[in-house]
mmCIF file of C-alpha atoms in Angstrom:
data_model
loop_
_atom_site.group_PDB
_atom_site.id
_atom_site.type_symbol
_atom_site.label_atom_id
_atom_site.label_comp_id
_atom_site.label_asym_id
_atom_site.label_seq_id
_atom_site.Cartn_x
_atom_site.Cartn_y
_atom_site.Cartn_z
ATOM 1 C CA MET A 331 -299.506 22.252 -21.516
ATOM 2 C CA SER A 332 -297.995 21.008 -24.746
ATOM 3 C CA LYS A 333 -295.365 22.922 -26.725
ATOM 4 C CA LYS A 334 -297.755 23.098 -29.677
ATOM 5 C CA LEU A 335 -300.507 24.737 -27.568
ATOM 6 C CA ARG A 336 -298.013 27.226 -26.077
ATOM 7 C CA ALA A 337 -296.846 28.173 -29.559
ATOM 8 C CA ILE A 338 -300.432 28.716 -30.741
ATOM 9 C CA ILE A 339 -301.200 30.909 -27.712
ATOM 10 C CA ALA A 340 -297.995 32.941 -28.190
ATOM 11 C CA ILE A 341 -298.684 33.504 -31.895
ATOM 12 C CA SER A 342 -302.295 34.477 -31.155
ATOM 13 C CA LEU A 343 -301.219 37.022 -28.512
ATOM 14 C CA CYS A 344 -298.628 38.547 -30.860
ATOM 15 C CA ALA A 345 -301.246 38.864 -33.590
ATOM 16 C CA LEU A 346 -303.601 40.651 -31.183
ATOM 17 C CA ILE A 347 -301.009 42.987 -29.673
ATOM 18 C CA SER A 348 -299.139 43.932 -32.865
ATOM 19 C CA PRO A 349 -301.912 46.069 -34.480
ATOM 20 C CA ILE A 350 -302.567 47.858 -31.171
ATOM 21 C CA ALA A 351 -298.899 48.751 -30.699
ATOM 22 C CA HIS A 352 -298.566 49.853 -34.326
ATOM 23 C CA THR A 353 -301.698 52.044 -34.136
ATOM 24 C CA SER A 354 -300.594 53.901 -31.005
ATOM 25 C CA VAL A 355 -297.139 54.668 -32.413
ATOM 26 C CA THR A 356 -298.571 55.802 -35.754
ATOM 27 C CA ALA A 357 -301.220 57.992 -34.114
ATOM 28 C CA ALA A 358 -298.581 59.843 -32.065
ATOM 29 C CA THR A 359 -296.561 60.851 -35.143
ATOM 30 C CA PRO A 360 -297.655 64.118 -36.790
ATOM 31 C CA PRO A 361 -298.637 63.566 -40.430
ATOM 32 C CA ALA A 362 -297.056 66.834 -41.613
ATOM 33 C CA TYR A 363 -295.331 69.937 -40.327
ATOM 34 C CA PHE A 364 -295.396 73.611 -41.253
ATOM 35 C CA ASN A 365 -292.136 75.478 -41.876
ATOM 36 C CA ASP A 366 -292.513 78.500 -39.601
ATOM 37 C CA CYS A 367 -289.561 80.746 -40.380
ATOM 38 C CA GLY A 368 -287.229 77.770 -40.589
ATOM 39 C CA TYR A 369 -288.584 75.717 -37.681
ATOM 40 C CA PRO A 370 -290.867 72.680 -38.021
ATOM 41 C CA GLU A 371 -294.230 73.268 -36.334
ATOM 42 C CA TYR A 372 -297.151 70.888 -35.899
ATOM 43 C CA LYS A 373 -300.497 72.711 -35.774
ATOM 44 C CA PRO A 374 -298.926 76.117 -35.083
ATOM 45 C CA GLN A 375 -300.998 78.806 -33.400
ATOM 46 C CA SER A 376 -299.556 81.416 -35.763
ATOM 47 C CA LEU A 377 -298.011 81.709 -39.248
ATOM 48 C CA THR A 378 -295.671 84.435 -40.480
ATOM 49 C CA GLU A 379 -295.262 85.387 -44.129
ATOM 50 C CA PHE A 380 -292.211 87.646 -43.801
ATOM 51 C CA CYS A 381 -289.853 86.238 -41.202
ATOM 52 C CA ALA A 382 -287.537 89.271 -41.149
ATOM 53 C CA ASP A 383 -290.159 91.734 -39.895
ATOM 54 C CA ALA A 384 -293.268 89.597 -39.223
ATOM 55 C CA GLY A 385 -295.252 92.175 -41.201
ATOM 56 C CA ASN A 386 -297.946 89.724 -42.378
ATOM 57 C CA GLY A 387 -299.377 86.606 -40.836
ATOM 58 C CA VAL A 388 -302.172 84.812 -39.067
ATOM 59 C CA THR A 389 -302.508 84.357 -35.296
ATOM 60 C CA LYS A 390 -304.904 82.593 -32.917
ATOM 61 C CA ILE A 391 -305.367 79.732 -35.407
ATOM 62 C CA LYS A 392 -307.865 76.994 -34.569
ATOM 63 C CA TRP A 393 -307.267 73.983 -36.833
ATOM 64 C CA SER A 394 -310.407 72.117 -37.921
ATOM 65 C CA SER A 395 -308.433 69.493 -39.867
ATOM 66 C CA TRP A 396 -304.796 68.489 -40.297
ATOM 67 C CA THR A 397 -303.664 65.638 -42.548
ATOM 68 C CA SER A 398 -300.469 64.701 -44.366
ATOM 69 C CA THR A 399 -301.579 66.677 -47.452
ATOM 70 C CA LYS A 400 -303.763 69.546 -46.216
ATOM 71 C CA ALA A 401 -304.627 71.573 -43.131
ATOM 72 C CA VAL A 402 -307.588 73.923 -42.660
ATOM 73 C CA GLY A 403 -308.211 76.417 -39.893
ATOM 74 C CA THR A 404 -309.422 79.898 -38.999
ATOM 75 C CA GLY A 405 -307.617 82.737 -37.291
ATOM 76 C CA SER A 406 -306.842 86.443 -37.287
ATOM 77 C CA PHE A 407 -304.980 87.719 -40.353
ATOM 78 C CA TYR A 408 -302.810 90.773 -39.729
ATOM 79 C CA VAL A 409 -300.769 93.092 -41.886
ATOM 80 C CA LYS A 410 -298.630 96.047 -40.920
ATOM 81 C CA LEU A 411 -299.471 98.963 -43.198
ATOM 82 C CA CYS A 412 -296.477 101.063 -44.221
ATOM 83 C CA ASP A 413 -298.337 104.372 -44.216
ATOM 84 C CA PRO A 414 -296.784 106.890 -43.858
ATOM 85 C CA ASN A 415 -293.845 104.442 -43.491
ATOM 86 C CA CYS A 416 -293.321 100.958 -42.091
ATOM 87 C CA ALA A 417 -291.920 102.167 -38.773
ATOM 88 C CA ASP A 418 -294.981 104.335 -38.113
ATOM 89 C CA GLY A 419 -297.640 102.240 -39.850
ATOM 90 C CA LYS A 420 -300.475 100.586 -37.980
ATOM 91 C CA VAL A 421 -301.432 96.891 -37.837
ATOM 92 C CA VAL A 422 -304.863 95.955 -39.208
ATOM 93 C CA TRP A 423 -306.729 92.689 -38.571
ATOM 94 C CA ALA A 424 -309.436 90.483 -40.112
ATOM 95 C CA LYS A 425 -310.895 87.029 -39.449
ATOM 96 C CA ALA A 426 -309.588 84.599 -42.056
ATOM 97 C CA LYS A 427 -309.561 81.012 -43.254
ATOM 98 C CA VAL A 428 -306.128 79.383 -43.571
ATOM 99 C CA VAL A 429 -305.347 76.440 -45.868
ATOM 100 C CA LEU A 430 -301.969 74.722 -45.904
ATOM 101 C CA SER A 431 -301.198 72.426 -48.841
ATOM 102 C CA GLY A 432 -298.396 71.416 -51.213
ATOM 103 C CA ALA A 433 -296.986 68.550 -49.172
ATOM 104 C CA LYS A 434 -293.264 68.049 -49.741
ATOM 105 C CA PHE A 435 -290.882 65.635 -48.039
ATOM 106 C CA THR A 436 -287.699 67.543 -47.240
ATOM 107 C CA ARG A 437 -285.166 67.742 -44.431
ATOM 108 C CA GLY A 438 -286.401 64.426 -43.049
ATOM 109 C CA LYS A 439 -290.032 65.501 -42.567
ATOM 110 C CA ARG A 440 -293.173 66.086 -44.600
ATOM 111 C CA TYR A 441 -294.025 69.789 -44.797
ATOM 112 C CA LEU A 442 -297.114 71.640 -45.989
ATOM 113 C CA MET A 443 -295.392 74.347 -48.021
ATOM 114 C CA ASN A 444 -298.221 76.462 -49.513
ATOM 115 C CA VAL A 445 -300.247 78.933 -47.457
ATOM 116 C CA THR A 446 -303.557 80.394 -48.650
ATOM 117 C CA VAL A 447 -305.356 82.975 -46.499
ATOM 118 C CA SER A 448 -308.924 83.954 -47.419
ATOM 119 C CA SER A 449 -311.366 86.501 -46.093
ATOM 120 C CA VAL A 450 -314.276 84.940 -44.214
ATOM 121 C CA ASN A 451 -316.597 87.945 -44.576
ATOM 122 C CA GLY A 452 -316.340 88.350 -48.370
ATOM 123 C CA LYS A 453 -314.467 91.659 -48.137
ATOM 124 C CA PRO A 454 -310.894 92.198 -49.336
ATOM 125 C CA LEU A 455 -308.203 91.351 -46.788
ATOM 126 C CA PRO A 456 -306.600 94.344 -45.032
ATOM 127 C CA GLY A 457 -303.702 95.725 -47.019
ATOM 128 C CA GLU A 458 -305.003 94.110 -50.225
ATOM 129 C CA SER A 459 -306.856 96.607 -52.411
ATOM 130 C CA LYS A 460 -309.271 94.136 -54.027
ATOM 131 C CA SER A 461 -308.096 90.650 -53.136
ATOM 132 C CA LYS A 462 -310.013 88.367 -50.789
ATOM 133 C CA THR A 463 -307.169 85.818 -50.856
ATOM 134 C CA ILE A 464 -303.389 85.891 -50.554
ATOM 135 C CA SER A 465 -300.911 83.033 -50.884
ATOM 136 C CA TRP A 466 -297.269 82.372 -50.168
ATOM 137 C CA VAL A 467 -294.791 79.498 -50.094
ATOM 138 C CA THR A 468 -292.835 78.752 -46.935
ATOM 139 C CA ASP A 469 -289.370 78.311 -48.382
ATOM 140 C CA TYR A 470 -287.192 79.974 -45.735
ATOM 141 C CA TRP A 471 -284.965 77.472 -43.880
ATOM 142 C CA MET A 472 -282.707 77.946 -40.880
ATOM 143 C CA GLY A 473 -279.192 76.505 -40.978
#
C-alpha cells in the first residue's frame, strides 16, 4: 500500500472518529449546576431556600428538562409554619412546579441561580397568604 493511500485512510478515520469522541465527552458534562446551600448539584432531588434551618424548599423533584439556561420540574413544596413559634410549628406541603433560571458562570461552573416555585393547583402556596408563586436567588456559598 502506498504512503499516499495510507495517509488518506488515516485522515478519513480521524475525521470519522473525532465527532464521535467529541459528542460523547460533551454529552457527559452537565450543562449547568444548582447551588444547593453552597454545593454544586446537577439535577438535585431537593432545593432549600433557607440553608440555616431548611424551613422552605422543594423535595422529590422530577426534572422534565435541564439545559444550560433553564431547568423545569415538579415536586413537593414545603414550608415550616412558625405558629405558635418556629420550634413548635408544623410543616405543610403542596405539589409545585419548579423553574431554575438566571444562568451565571461563577466559581468555575455555570449555575442556575434563580428559583421560582409555583402552585400546580391554582391555590396559594402553603405559608403564602395569597401568592401562588415564590422566588429566591441561590447566593449562599461555602468556603
